[in-house]
CSV table of C-alpha atoms in Angstrom, one decimal:
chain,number,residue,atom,x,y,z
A,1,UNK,CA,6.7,-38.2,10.8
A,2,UNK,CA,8.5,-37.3,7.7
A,3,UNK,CA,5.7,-34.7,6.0
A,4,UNK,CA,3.0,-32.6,7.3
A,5,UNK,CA,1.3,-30.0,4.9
A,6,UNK,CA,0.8,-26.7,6.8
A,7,UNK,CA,-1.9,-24.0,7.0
A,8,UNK,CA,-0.7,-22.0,3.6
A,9,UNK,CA,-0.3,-19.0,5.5
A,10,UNK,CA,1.6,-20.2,8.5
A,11,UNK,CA,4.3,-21.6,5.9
A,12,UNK,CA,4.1,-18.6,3.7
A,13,UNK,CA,5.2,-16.8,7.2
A,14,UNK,CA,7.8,-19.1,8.7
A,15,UNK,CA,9.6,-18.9,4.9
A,16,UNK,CA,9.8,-15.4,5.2
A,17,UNK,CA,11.4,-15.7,8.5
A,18,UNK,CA,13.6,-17.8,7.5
A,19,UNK,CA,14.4,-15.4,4.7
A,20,UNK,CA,14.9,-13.0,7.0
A,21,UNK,CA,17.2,-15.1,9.0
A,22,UNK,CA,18.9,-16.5,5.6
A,23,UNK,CA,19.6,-12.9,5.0
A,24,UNK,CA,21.3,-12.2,8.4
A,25,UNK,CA,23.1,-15.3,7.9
A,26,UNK,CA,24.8,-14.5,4.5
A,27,UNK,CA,26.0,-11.4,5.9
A,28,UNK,CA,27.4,-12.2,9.2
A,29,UNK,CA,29.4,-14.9,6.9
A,30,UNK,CA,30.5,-12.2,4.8
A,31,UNK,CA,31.5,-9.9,7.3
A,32,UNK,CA,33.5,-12.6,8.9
A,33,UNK,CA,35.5,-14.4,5.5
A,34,UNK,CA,33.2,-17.3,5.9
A,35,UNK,CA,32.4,-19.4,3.1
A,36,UNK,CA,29.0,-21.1,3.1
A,37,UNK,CA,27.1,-23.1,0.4
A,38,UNK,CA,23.3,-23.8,-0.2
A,39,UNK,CA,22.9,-27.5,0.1
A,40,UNK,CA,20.5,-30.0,1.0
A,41,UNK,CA,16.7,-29.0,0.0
A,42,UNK,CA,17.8,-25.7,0.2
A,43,UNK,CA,20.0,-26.5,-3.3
A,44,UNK,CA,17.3,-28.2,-4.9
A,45,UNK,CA,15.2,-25.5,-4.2
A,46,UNK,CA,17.1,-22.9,-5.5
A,47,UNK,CA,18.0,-25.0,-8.7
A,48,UNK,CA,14.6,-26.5,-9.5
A,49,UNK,CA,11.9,-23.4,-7.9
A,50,UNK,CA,14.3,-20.5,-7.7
A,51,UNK,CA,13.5,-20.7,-4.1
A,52,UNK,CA,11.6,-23.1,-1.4
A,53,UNK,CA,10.2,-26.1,-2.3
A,54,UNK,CA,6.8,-25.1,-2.1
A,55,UNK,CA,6.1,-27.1,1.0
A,56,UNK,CA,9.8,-26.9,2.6
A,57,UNK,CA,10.2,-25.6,6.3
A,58,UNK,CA,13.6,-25.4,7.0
A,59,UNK,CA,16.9,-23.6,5.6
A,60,UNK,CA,20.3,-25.9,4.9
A,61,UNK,CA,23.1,-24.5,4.6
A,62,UNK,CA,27.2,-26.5,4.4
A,63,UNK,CA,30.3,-25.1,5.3
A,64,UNK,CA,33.9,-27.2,4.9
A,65,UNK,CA,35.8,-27.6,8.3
A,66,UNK,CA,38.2,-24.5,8.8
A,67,UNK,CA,34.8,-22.3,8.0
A,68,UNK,CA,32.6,-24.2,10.2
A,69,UNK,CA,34.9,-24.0,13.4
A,70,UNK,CA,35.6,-20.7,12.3
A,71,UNK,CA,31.9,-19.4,12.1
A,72,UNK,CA,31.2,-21.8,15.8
A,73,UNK,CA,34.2,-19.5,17.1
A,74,UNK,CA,32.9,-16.2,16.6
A,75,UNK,CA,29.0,-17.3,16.5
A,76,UNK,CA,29.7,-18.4,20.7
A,77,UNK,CA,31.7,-14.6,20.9
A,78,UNK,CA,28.7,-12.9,20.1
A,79,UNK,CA,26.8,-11.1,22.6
A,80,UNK,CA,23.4,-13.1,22.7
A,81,UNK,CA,21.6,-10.5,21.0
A,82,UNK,CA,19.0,-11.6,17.9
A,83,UNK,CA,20.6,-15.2,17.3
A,84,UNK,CA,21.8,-17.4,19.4
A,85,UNK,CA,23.5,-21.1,18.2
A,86,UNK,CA,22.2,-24.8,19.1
A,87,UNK,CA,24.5,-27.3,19.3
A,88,UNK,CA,25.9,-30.7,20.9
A,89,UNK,CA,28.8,-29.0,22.2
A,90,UNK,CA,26.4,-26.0,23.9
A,91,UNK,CA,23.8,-28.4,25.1
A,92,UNK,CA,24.6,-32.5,25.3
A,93,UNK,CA,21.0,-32.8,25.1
A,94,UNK,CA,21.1,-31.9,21.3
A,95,UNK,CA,21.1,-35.3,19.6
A,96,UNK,CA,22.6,-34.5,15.8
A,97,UNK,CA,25.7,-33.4,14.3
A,98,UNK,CA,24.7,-30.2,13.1
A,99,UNK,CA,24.8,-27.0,14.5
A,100,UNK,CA,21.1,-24.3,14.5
A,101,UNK,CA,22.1,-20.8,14.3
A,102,UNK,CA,18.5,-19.2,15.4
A,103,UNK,CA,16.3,-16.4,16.0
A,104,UNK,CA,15.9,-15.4,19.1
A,105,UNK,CA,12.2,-15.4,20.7
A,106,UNK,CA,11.0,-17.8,18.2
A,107,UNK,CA,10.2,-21.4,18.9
A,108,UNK,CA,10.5,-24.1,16.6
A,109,UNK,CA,10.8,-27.8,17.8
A,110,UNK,CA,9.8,-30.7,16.6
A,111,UNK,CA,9.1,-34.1,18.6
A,112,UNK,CA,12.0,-34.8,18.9
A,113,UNK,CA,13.4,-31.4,20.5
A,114,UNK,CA,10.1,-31.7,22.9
A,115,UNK,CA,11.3,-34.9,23.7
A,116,UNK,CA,15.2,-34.4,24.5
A,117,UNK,CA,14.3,-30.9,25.8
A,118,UNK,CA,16.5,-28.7,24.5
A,119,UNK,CA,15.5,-25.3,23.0
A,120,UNK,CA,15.4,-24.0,19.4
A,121,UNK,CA,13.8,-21.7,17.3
A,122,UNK,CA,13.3,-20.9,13.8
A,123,UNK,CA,17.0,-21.3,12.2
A,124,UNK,CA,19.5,-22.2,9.8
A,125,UNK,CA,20.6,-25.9,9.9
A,126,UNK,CA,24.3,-25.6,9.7
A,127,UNK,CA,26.0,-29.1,7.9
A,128,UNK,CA,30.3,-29.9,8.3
A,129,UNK,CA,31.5,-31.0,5.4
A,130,UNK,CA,35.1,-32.8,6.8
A,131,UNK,CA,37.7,-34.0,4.8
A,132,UNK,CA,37.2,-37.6,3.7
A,133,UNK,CA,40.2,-40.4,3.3
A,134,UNK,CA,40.9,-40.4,-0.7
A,135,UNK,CA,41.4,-44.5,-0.7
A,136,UNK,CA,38.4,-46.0,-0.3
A,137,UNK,CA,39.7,-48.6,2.5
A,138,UNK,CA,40.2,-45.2,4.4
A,139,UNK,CA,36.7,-43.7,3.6
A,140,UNK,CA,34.5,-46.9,4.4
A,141,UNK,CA,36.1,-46.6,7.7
A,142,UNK,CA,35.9,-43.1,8.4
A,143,UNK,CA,32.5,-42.9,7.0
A,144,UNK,CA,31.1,-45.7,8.7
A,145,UNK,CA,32.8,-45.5,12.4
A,146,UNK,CA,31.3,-41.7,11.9
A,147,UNK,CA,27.7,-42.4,10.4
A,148,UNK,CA,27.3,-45.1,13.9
A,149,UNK,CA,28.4,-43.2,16.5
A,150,UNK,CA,26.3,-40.5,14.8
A,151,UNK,CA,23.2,-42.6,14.9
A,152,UNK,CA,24.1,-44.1,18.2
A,153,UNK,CA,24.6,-40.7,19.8
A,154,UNK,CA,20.7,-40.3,18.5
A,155,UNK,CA,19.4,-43.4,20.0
A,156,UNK,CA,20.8,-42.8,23.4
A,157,UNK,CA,18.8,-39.1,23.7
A,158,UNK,CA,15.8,-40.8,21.3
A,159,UNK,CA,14.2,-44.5,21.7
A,160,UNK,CA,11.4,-43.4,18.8
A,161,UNK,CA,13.5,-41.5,15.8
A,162,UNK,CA,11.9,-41.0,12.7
A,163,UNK,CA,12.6,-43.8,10.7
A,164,UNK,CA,12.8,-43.5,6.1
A,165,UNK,CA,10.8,-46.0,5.8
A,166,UNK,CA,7.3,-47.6,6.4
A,167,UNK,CA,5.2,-51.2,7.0
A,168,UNK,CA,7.1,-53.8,8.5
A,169,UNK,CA,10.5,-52.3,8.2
A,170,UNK,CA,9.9,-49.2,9.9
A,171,UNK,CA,8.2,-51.9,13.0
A,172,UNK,CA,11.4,-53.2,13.2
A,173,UNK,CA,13.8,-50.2,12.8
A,174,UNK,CA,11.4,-49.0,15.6
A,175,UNK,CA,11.8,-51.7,17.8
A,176,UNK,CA,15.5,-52.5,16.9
A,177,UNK,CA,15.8,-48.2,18.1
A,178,UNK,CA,14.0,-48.8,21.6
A,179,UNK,CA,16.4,-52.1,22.5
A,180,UNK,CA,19.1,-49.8,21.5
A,181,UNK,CA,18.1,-46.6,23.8
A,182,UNK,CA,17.5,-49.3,26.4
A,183,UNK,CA,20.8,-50.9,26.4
A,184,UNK,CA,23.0,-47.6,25.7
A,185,UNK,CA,21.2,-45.5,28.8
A,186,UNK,CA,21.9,-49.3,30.8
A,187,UNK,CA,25.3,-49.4,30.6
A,188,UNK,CA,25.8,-45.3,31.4
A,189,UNK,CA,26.8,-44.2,27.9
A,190,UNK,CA,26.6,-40.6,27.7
A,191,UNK,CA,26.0,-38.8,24.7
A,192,UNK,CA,29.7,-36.0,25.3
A,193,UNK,CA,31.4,-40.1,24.8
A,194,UNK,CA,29.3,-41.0,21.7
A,195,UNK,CA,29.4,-37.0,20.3
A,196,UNK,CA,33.4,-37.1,20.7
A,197,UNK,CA,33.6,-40.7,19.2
A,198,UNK,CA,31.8,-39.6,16.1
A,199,UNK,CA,33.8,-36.5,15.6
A,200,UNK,CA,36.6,-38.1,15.9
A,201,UNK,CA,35.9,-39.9,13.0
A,202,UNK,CA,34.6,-37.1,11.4
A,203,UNK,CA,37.9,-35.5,11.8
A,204,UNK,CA,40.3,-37.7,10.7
A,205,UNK,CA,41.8,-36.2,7.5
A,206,UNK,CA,41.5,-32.7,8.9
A,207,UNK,CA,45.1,-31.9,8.2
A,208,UNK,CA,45.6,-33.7,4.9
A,209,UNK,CA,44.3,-31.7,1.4
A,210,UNK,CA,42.0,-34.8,0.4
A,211,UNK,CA,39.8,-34.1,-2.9
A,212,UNK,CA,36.8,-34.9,-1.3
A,213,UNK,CA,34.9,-33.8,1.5
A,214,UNK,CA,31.5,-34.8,2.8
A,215,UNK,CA,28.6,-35.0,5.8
A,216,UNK,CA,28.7,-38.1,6.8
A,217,UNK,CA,25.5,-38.0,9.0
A,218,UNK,CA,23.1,-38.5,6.7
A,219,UNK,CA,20.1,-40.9,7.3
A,220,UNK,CA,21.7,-43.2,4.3
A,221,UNK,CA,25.5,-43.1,4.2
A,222,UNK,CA,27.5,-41.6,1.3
A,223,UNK,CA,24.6,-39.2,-0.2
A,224,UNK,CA,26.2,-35.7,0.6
A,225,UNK,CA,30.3,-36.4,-0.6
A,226,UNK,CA,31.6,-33.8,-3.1
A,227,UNK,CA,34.9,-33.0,-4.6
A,228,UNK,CA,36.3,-29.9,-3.5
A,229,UNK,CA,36.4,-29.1,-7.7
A,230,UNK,CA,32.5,-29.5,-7.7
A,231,UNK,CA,32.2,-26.8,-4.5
A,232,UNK,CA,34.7,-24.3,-5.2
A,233,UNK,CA,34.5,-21.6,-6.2
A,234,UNK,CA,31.2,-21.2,-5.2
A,235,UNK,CA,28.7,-19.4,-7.6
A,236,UNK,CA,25.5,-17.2,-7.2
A,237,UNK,CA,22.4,-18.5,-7.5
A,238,UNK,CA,18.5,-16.9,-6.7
A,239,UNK,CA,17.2,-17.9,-3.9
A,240,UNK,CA,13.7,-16.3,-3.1
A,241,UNK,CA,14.9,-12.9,-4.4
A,242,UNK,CA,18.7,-13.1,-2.9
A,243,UNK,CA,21.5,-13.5,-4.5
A,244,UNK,CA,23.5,-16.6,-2.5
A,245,UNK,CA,26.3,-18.9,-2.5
A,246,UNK,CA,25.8,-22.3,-3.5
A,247,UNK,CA,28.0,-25.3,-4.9
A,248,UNK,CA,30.0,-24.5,-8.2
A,249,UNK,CA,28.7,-27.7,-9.9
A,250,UNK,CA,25.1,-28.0,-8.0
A,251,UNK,CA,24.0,-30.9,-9.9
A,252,UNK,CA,26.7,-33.1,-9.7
A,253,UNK,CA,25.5,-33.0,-5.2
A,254,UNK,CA,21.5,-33.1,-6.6
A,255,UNK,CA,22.2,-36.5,-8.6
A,256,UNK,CA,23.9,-37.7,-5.7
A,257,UNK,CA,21.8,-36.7,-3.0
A,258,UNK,CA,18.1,-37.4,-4.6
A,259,UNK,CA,19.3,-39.2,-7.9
A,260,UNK,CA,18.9,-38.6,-11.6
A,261,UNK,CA,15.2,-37.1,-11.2
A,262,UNK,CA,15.8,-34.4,-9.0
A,263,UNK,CA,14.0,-32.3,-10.9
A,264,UNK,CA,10.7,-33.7,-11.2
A,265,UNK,CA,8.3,-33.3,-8.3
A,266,UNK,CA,7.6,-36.5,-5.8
A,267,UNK,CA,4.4,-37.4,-4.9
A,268,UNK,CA,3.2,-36.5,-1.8
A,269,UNK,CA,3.5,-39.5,0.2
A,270,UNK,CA,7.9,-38.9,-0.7
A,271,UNK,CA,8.2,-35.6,0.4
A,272,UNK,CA,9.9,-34.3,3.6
A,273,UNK,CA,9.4,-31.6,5.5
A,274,UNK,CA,9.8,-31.1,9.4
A,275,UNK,CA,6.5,-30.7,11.3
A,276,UNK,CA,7.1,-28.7,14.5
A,277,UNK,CA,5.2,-29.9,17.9
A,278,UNK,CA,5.9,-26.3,18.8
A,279,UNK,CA,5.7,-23.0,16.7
A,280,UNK,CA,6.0,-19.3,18.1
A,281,UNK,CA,7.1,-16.4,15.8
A,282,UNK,CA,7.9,-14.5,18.7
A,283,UNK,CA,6.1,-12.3,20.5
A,284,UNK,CA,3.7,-14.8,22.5
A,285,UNK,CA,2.2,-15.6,18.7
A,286,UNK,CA,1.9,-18.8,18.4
A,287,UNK,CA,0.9,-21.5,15.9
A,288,UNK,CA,-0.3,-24.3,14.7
A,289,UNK,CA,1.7,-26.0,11.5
């Protein structure tokens, strides 16, 4: 499921936790020399609403490599106080290539967390941004040897992903997902080999000063590659009140990302949010989305 609309009240209260956490998040990066950039729906929020998209659920935020192993290394030093961090590398049940820095004593998992079991709550999605090859030989290998193991490393944990698309296509990208969860779990492939595989990749150009950087896990290859130019330095934007970092150039990643039209509002039957199976705020009080 790709969009659910929520009780008005229980999203009004999980974005204000999730300010709260944003918050927390921008000063722990602070405190630690960690740069950090809005990105995703988060960015279009901020540029196009000066905040949420009015029925957005989640927090996304990028960092480029030497920040994201750096925030990973002290984030895992941390006494496991009021957040603790969700990952492949703290639990091989976690199925994507992001890492969840959440609030502990809230739940928040969709499907698919029910489904792979592993535990999460109300968070900030954390996105890599690695160094990409500057020839383009270079980056349709990198990009592509990353983006499968990536998806692989899904289909082994889930036979039923959510699938971009609908009618006939999405039957088949459905069924085309259960053959593959079949054969990977068949022939013993764990997801530690396809996680290390696709960071590998991911990787590659870590020591080389390449112009570009990207995520190159996203559901369609290719839509989340900036220049370093077009990221730093960062620059200050709103966001719900707080002053945050985002890209230096935060349209040329929109036009990318969702195209020219960024800023007009989809219809509702193109908008994306994340629909939890499970929602606790902490407590023992629990909701319904």
């Amino acid at each position: 499921m790709l969009y659910r609309e929520y009780d008005p009240n229980i999203l009004q209260k999980l974005q204000d936790v999730e300010c709260e956490i944003l918050k927390d998040f921008d000063t722990f990066c602070r405190e630690n020399g960690i740069e950090y950039f809005g990105c995703g729906g988060t960015l279009l929020g901020a540029v196009r609403h000066g905040g949420f998209i009015p029925w957005d659920d989640d927090i996304d935020v990028g960092m480029t490599r030497e920040h994201y192993d750096r925030f990973l290394e002290i984030a895992r030093r941390e006494p496991k106080g009021k957040y603790h961090l969700m990952n492949a590398q703290v639990d091989a049940s976690f199925p994507v290539m992001i890492s969840k820095w959440y609030q502990a004593g809230t739940k928040f998992r969709d499907e698919d967390a029910v489904t792979c079991g592993y535990e999460s709550g109300i968070a900030v999605d954390i996105f890599c941004f690695d160094n990409v090859a500057d020839d383009e030989q270079g980056l349709r290998r990198q990009a592509m040897q990353a983006w499968i193991f990536g998806k692989l490393l899904v289909l082994r944990q889930i036979a039923e992903p959510t699938v971009y698309a609908d009618g006939w296509k999405a039957k088949t990208m459905l069924l085309v997902s259960k053959l593959i969860n079949r054969l990977l779990k068949m022939f013993r492939v764990s997801p530690e080999y396809l996680y290390r595989k696709a960071n590998e990749a991911a990787v590659r150009y870590r020591d080389e000063n390449t112009r570009r950087v990207a995520f190159l896990f996203d559901p369609t290859p290719y839509t989340s590659m900036l220049r370093r130019s077009d990221i730093y330095p960062v620059r200050k934007l709103m966001f719900e009140g707080m002053e945050l970092s985002f890209p230096r150039r935060p349209h040329v990643y929109l036009r990318t990302r969702y195209g020219k039209n960024y800023m007009e509002l989809p219809p509702e039957d193109k908008r994306h949010n994340h629909p939890p199976a499970e929602l606790d705020f902490g407590n023992g009080e629990q909701s319904e989305s």
